[in-house]
Amino acid sequence: AQKVTQAQTEISVVEKEDVTLDCVYETRDTTYYLFWYKQPPSGELVFLIRRNSFDEQNEISGRYSWNFQKSTSSFNFTITASQVVDSAVYFCALSSQYGNKLVFGAGTILRVKS
Amino acid sequence: GAVVSQHPSWVICKSGTSVKIECRSLDFQATTMFWYRQFPKQSLMLMATSNEGSKATYEQGVEKDKFLINHASLTLSTLTVTSAHPEDSSFYICSARRKRSHYEQYFGPGTRLTVT
């Protein structure tokens, strides 16, 4: 069975601080996909990144970066120089090669205070 | 491209009535659509997977007679909550998978259902 664990329920930081959101996953598949989504108060899910299991290269997109480590089954997300607009719930998710089901973690509430 | 819409965005209904929620892929054909449910401050839970032209596959614990799903075309899936009760109040989110795409799901904006 597939499982995603986001151990951090809620994180509060002050603007301009860096923050890392943890994600640990479990799967028996050799090919799978990992995702991060942002859910602002409006409720609409915003896609941030997709990574397949064969691509362990870290990725940076502006203030966002992702660290994928198969050895520890982790796919952590770092926001550098956080801003108030980053305040949202962040979900890590996992799907199989055939994308039949997206399994979401419990989510991490990020509060960035000015 | 890859826009998914949901209608209505919010709805209030009385206990015992039925409510239909539409999910449309606006600029692509979606062979598969997914329906998720999200309770306040909780994660998204997959309710069912619907493939165009065939019966939906429901996740364990989801009552298929209560949550009727129809995927009649490559751009439209509907979720009908029958005989709604206050405990059905939730945020319902659909997603659509593009034809020939194995992994990418595009999410709709969600529908907030309140049953009084």
CSV table of C-alpha atoms in Angstrom, one decimal:
chain,number,residue,atom,x,y,z
A,1,ALA,CA,0.0,0.0,0.0
A,2,GLN,CA,1.1,3.5,-0.6
A,3,LYS,CA,1.4,6.0,2.1
A,4,VAL,CA,2.6,9.6,2.5
A,5,THR,CA,3.6,11.1,5.9
A,6,GLN,CA,3.9,14.7,6.6
A,7,ALA,CA,4.8,14.8,10.2
A,8,GLN,CA,4.7,18.5,10.6
A,9,THR,CA,1.1,19.5,11.3
A,10,GLU,CA,1.7,23.2,11.5
A,11,ILE,CA,4.8,25.5,11.1
A,12,SER,CA,5.0,29.2,11.9
A,13,VAL,CA,7.8,31.3,10.7
A,14,VAL,CA,8.6,35.0,10.5
A,15,GLU,CA,8.9,36.5,7.0
A,16,LYS,CA,12.2,36.0,5.3
A,17,GLU,CA,13.0,32.9,7.3
A,18,ASP,CA,13.7,29.7,5.3
A,19,VAL,CA,11.4,26.8,6.0
A,20,THR,CA,11.5,23.1,5.1
A,21,LEU,CA,8.4,20.9,4.8
A,22,ASP,CA,9.1,17.3,5.3
A,23,CYS,CA,7.5,14.4,3.3
A,24,VAL,CA,8.2,10.7,3.7
A,25,TYR,CA,6.6,8.2,1.5
A,26,GLU,CA,6.1,4.4,1.3
A,27,THR,CA,5.5,2.4,-1.9
A,28,ARG,CA,6.4,-1.0,-3.3
A,29,ASP,CA,6.4,0.4,-6.9
A,30,THR,CA,9.7,0.9,-8.6
A,31,THR,CA,8.2,3.6,-10.8
A,32,TYR,CA,6.2,6.3,-9.1
A,33,TYR,CA,5.6,10.0,-9.0
A,34,LEU,CA,5.8,12.5,-6.2
A,35,PHE,CA,4.0,15.8,-6.1
A,36,TRP,CA,3.7,18.9,-4.0
A,37,TYR,CA,0.6,21.0,-4.0
A,38,LYS,CA,-0.3,24.3,-2.3
A,39,GLN,CA,-3.8,25.0,-1.0
A,40,PRO,CA,-4.4,28.6,-0.1
A,41,PRO,CA,-7.4,29.6,1.9
A,42,SER,CA,-9.5,29.8,-1.3
A,43,GLY,CA,-9.3,26.0,-1.4
A,44,GLU,CA,-8.0,25.5,-5.0
A,45,LEU,CA,-5.1,23.2,-5.2
A,46,VAL,CA,-2.0,24.7,-6.9
A,47,PHE,CA,0.4,22.3,-8.5
A,48,LEU,CA,4.0,23.0,-7.5
A,49,ILE,CA,6.1,20.1,-8.8
A,50,ARG,CA,6.1,16.6,-10.0
A,51,ARG,CA,9.1,14.3,-9.8
A,52,ASN,CA,9.4,10.7,-11.1
A,53,SER,CA,11.2,8.0,-9.2
A,54,PHE,CA,14.1,7.8,-11.6
A,55,ASP,CA,15.0,11.5,-11.3
A,56,GLU,CA,16.7,12.2,-8.1
A,57,GLN,CA,18.1,15.5,-9.1
A,58,ASN,CA,17.2,18.3,-6.8
A,59,GLU,CA,15.2,21.1,-8.3
A,60,ILE,CA,15.1,24.8,-7.7
A,61,SER,CA,12.4,27.1,-8.9
A,62,GLY,CA,12.8,30.7,-7.6
A,63,ARG,CA,12.4,30.6,-3.9
A,64,TYR,CA,11.3,27.0,-3.9
A,65,SER,CA,13.5,23.9,-3.9
A,66,TRP,CA,13.0,20.2,-3.5
A,67,ASN,CA,15.2,17.5,-2.2
A,68,PHE,CA,14.4,14.0,-3.3
A,69,GLN,CA,16.3,11.2,-1.6
A,70,LYS,CA,15.2,7.6,-2.5
A,71,SER,CA,17.5,6.2,0.1
A,72,THR,CA,15.4,7.7,2.8
A,73,SER,CA,12.1,7.8,0.9
A,74,SER,CA,11.9,11.5,1.4
A,75,PHE,CA,10.8,14.4,-0.8
A,76,ASN,CA,11.3,17.6,1.2
A,77,PHE,CA,10.3,21.1,0.1
A,78,THR,CA,12.1,24.2,1.1
A,79,ILE,CA,10.9,27.8,0.8
A,80,THR,CA,13.7,30.3,1.0
A,81,ALA,CA,13.1,33.8,2.3
A,82,SER,CA,9.4,33.0,3.1
A,83,GLN,CA,6.7,35.6,2.4
A,84,VAL,CA,3.3,36.1,3.9
A,85,VAL,CA,1.8,35.0,0.6
A,86,ASP,CA,3.3,31.6,1.2
A,87,SER,CA,0.9,31.0,4.0
A,88,ALA,CA,-1.2,28.0,3.0
A,89,VAL,CA,-1.6,24.2,3.5
A,90,TYR,CA,1.0,22.2,1.6
A,91,PHE,CA,0.3,18.7,0.5
A,92,CYS,CA,2.8,16.0,-0.6
A,93,ALA,CA,1.3,13.3,-2.8
A,94,LEU,CA,2.3,10.0,-4.4
A,95,SER,CA,1.0,8.1,-7.4
A,96,SER,CA,1.9,4.9,-9.1
A,97,GLN,CA,3.3,4.7,-12.6
A,98,TYR,CA,-0.2,4.5,-14.0
A,99,GLY,CA,-1.5,7.4,-12.0
A,100,ASN,CA,-4.6,5.5,-10.9
A,101,LYS,CA,-4.7,7.1,-7.5
A,102,LEU,CA,-3.1,10.1,-5.8
A,103,VAL,CA,-2.4,9.4,-2.2
A,104,PHE,CA,-2.1,12.6,-0.2
A,105,GLY,CA,-0.3,13.3,3.0
A,106,ALA,CA,-2.1,15.0,5.9
A,107,GLY,CA,-0.8,18.4,4.9
A,108,THR,CA,1.3,20.9,6.7
A,109,ILE,CA,-0.1,24.3,7.6
A,110,LEU,CA,2.5,27.0,7.0
A,111,ARG,CA,1.9,30.4,8.6
A,112,VAL,CA,4.3,33.1,7.7
A,113,LYS,CA,4.0,36.2,9.9
A,114,SER,CA,5.2,39.6,8.9
B,1,GLY,CA,-4.2,24.8,-21.1
B,2,ALA,CA,-5.5,22.0,-18.8
B,3,VAL,CA,-8.2,23.9,-17.0
B,4,VAL,CA,-10.8,22.1,-15.0
B,5,SER,CA,-14.0,23.8,-13.8
B,6,GLN,CA,-16.5,22.8,-11.2
B,7,HIS,CA,-20.1,24.0,-10.8
B,8,PRO,CA,-21.4,25.1,-8.4
B,9,SER,CA,-18.5,26.5,-6.4
B,10,TRP,CA,-20.7,26.4,-3.3
B,11,VAL,CA,-24.1,25.0,-2.5
B,12,ILE,CA,-26.4,24.9,0.5
B,13,CYS,CA,-29.1,22.3,0.5
B,14,LYS,CA,-31.6,20.9,3.0
B,15,SER,CA,-31.2,17.5,4.5
B,16,GLY,CA,-32.9,14.8,2.4
B,17,THR,CA,-32.4,16.6,-0.9
B,18,SER,CA,-30.0,15.6,-3.7
B,19,VAL,CA,-27.2,17.8,-5.1
B,20,LYS,CA,-25.4,17.5,-8.4
B,21,ILE,CA,-21.8,18.8,-8.8
B,22,GLU,CA,-20.3,19.1,-12.3
B,23,CYS,CA,-16.7,18.7,-13.2
B,24,ARG,CA,-15.6,19.8,-16.7
B,25,SER,CA,-12.3,19.7,-18.5
B,26,LEU,CA,-12.4,22.9,-20.5
B,27,ASP,CA,-9.6,22.5,-23.0
B,28,PHE,CA,-8.7,18.9,-23.1
B,29,GLN,CA,-10.2,15.5,-23.2
B,30,ALA,CA,-10.2,13.6,-19.9
B,31,THR,CA,-10.5,9.9,-20.1
B,32,THR,CA,-10.4,9.6,-16.3
B,33,MET,CA,-11.8,11.9,-13.6
B,34,PHE,CA,-11.3,11.6,-9.9
B,35,TRP,CA,-13.5,12.8,-7.1
B,36,TYR,CA,-12.0,13.7,-3.7
B,37,ARG,CA,-13.5,14.8,-0.5
B,38,GLN,CA,-11.9,17.1,2.0
B,39,PHE,CA,-13.2,17.7,5.5
B,40,PRO,CA,-12.2,20.9,7.3
B,41,LYS,CA,-8.5,20.9,8.2
B,42,GLN,CA,-8.0,17.4,6.8
B,43,SER,CA,-6.4,15.9,3.7
B,44,LEU,CA,-8.0,15.0,0.5
B,45,MET,CA,-9.4,11.5,0.3
B,46,LEU,CA,-10.2,9.8,-3.0
B,47,MET,CA,-13.8,8.8,-3.2
B,48,ALA,CA,-14.0,7.3,-6.7
B,49,THR,CA,-12.4,7.1,-10.1
B,50,SER,CA,-14.6,7.5,-13.1
B,51,ASN,CA,-13.7,6.5,-16.7
B,52,GLU,CA,-15.6,7.8,-19.6
B,53,GLY,CA,-18.3,5.5,-20.7
B,54,SER,CA,-17.9,3.0,-17.8
B,55,LYS,CA,-19.0,2.6,-14.2
B,56,ALA,CA,-17.1,4.4,-11.6
B,57,THR,CA,-14.8,2.6,-9.2
B,58,TYR,CA,-15.4,3.5,-5.6
B,59,GLU,CA,-12.9,3.5,-2.8
B,60,GLN,CA,-13.5,1.3,0.2
B,61,GLY,CA,-16.0,2.8,2.6
B,62,VAL,CA,-17.6,5.1,0.0
B,63,GLU,CA,-21.3,4.4,-0.6
B,64,LYS,CA,-21.9,4.2,-4.3
B,65,ASP,CA,-25.6,4.5,-4.0
B,66,LYS,CA,-25.2,7.7,-2.1
B,67,PHE,CA,-22.5,9.3,-4.2
B,68,LEU,CA,-23.6,8.7,-7.8
B,69,ILE,CA,-21.0,9.4,-10.4
B,70,ASN,CA,-21.6,9.7,-14.1
B,71,HIS,CA,-18.9,10.3,-16.7
B,72,ALA,CA,-20.9,10.6,-19.8
B,73,SER,CA,-18.4,12.4,-22.0
B,74,LEU,CA,-14.7,13.1,-22.3
B,75,THR,CA,-15.2,16.5,-20.8
B,76,LEU,CA,-17.8,16.0,-18.1
B,77,SER,CA,-18.2,14.0,-14.9
B,78,THR,CA,-21.0,14.6,-12.4
B,79,LEU,CA,-21.2,13.7,-8.7
B,80,THR,CA,-24.7,13.5,-7.2
B,81,VAL,CA,-25.0,13.4,-3.5
B,82,THR,CA,-28.3,11.7,-2.9
B,83,SER,CA,-30.5,12.2,0.2
B,84,ALA,CA,-27.9,14.5,1.7
B,85,HIS,CA,-27.3,14.7,5.4
B,86,PRO,CA,-25.3,17.3,7.5
B,87,GLU,CA,-22.4,14.8,7.7
B,88,ASP,CA,-22.1,15.0,3.9
B,89,SER,CA,-21.1,18.7,4.3
B,90,SER,CA,-17.6,18.9,2.9
B,91,PHE,CA,-15.4,20.3,0.2
B,92,TYR,CA,-15.6,18.2,-3.0
B,93,ILE,CA,-12.8,18.4,-5.5
B,94,CYS,CA,-12.5,16.8,-8.8
B,95,SER,CA,-9.5,16.2,-11.0
B,96,ALA,CA,-9.1,15.1,-14.6
B,97,ARG,CA,-6.4,13.1,-16.3
B,98,ARG,CA,-5.6,14.0,-19.8
B,99,LYS,CA,-6.0,11.4,-22.5
B,100,ARG,CA,-2.7,9.5,-22.9
B,101,SER,CA,-1.3,10.9,-19.7
B,102,HIS,CA,-0.5,8.4,-17.1
B,103,TYR,CA,0.2,10.6,-14.1
B,104,GLU,CA,-0.9,14.2,-14.5
B,105,GLN,CA,-4.1,15.2,-12.8
B,106,TYR,CA,-5.5,18.7,-13.1
B,107,PHE,CA,-7.6,19.8,-10.2
B,108,GLY,CA,-10.9,21.8,-10.2
B,109,PRO,CA,-11.4,24.6,-7.8
B,110,GLY,CA,-13.7,22.6,-5.6
B,111,THR,CA,-17.3,22.7,-4.5
B,112,ARG,CA,-18.2,23.5,-0.9
B,113,LEU,CA,-21.4,21.6,0.1
B,114,THR,CA,-23.3,22.6,3.2
B,115,VAL,CA,-26.3,20.5,4.2
B,116,THR,CA,-28.6,22.1,6.8
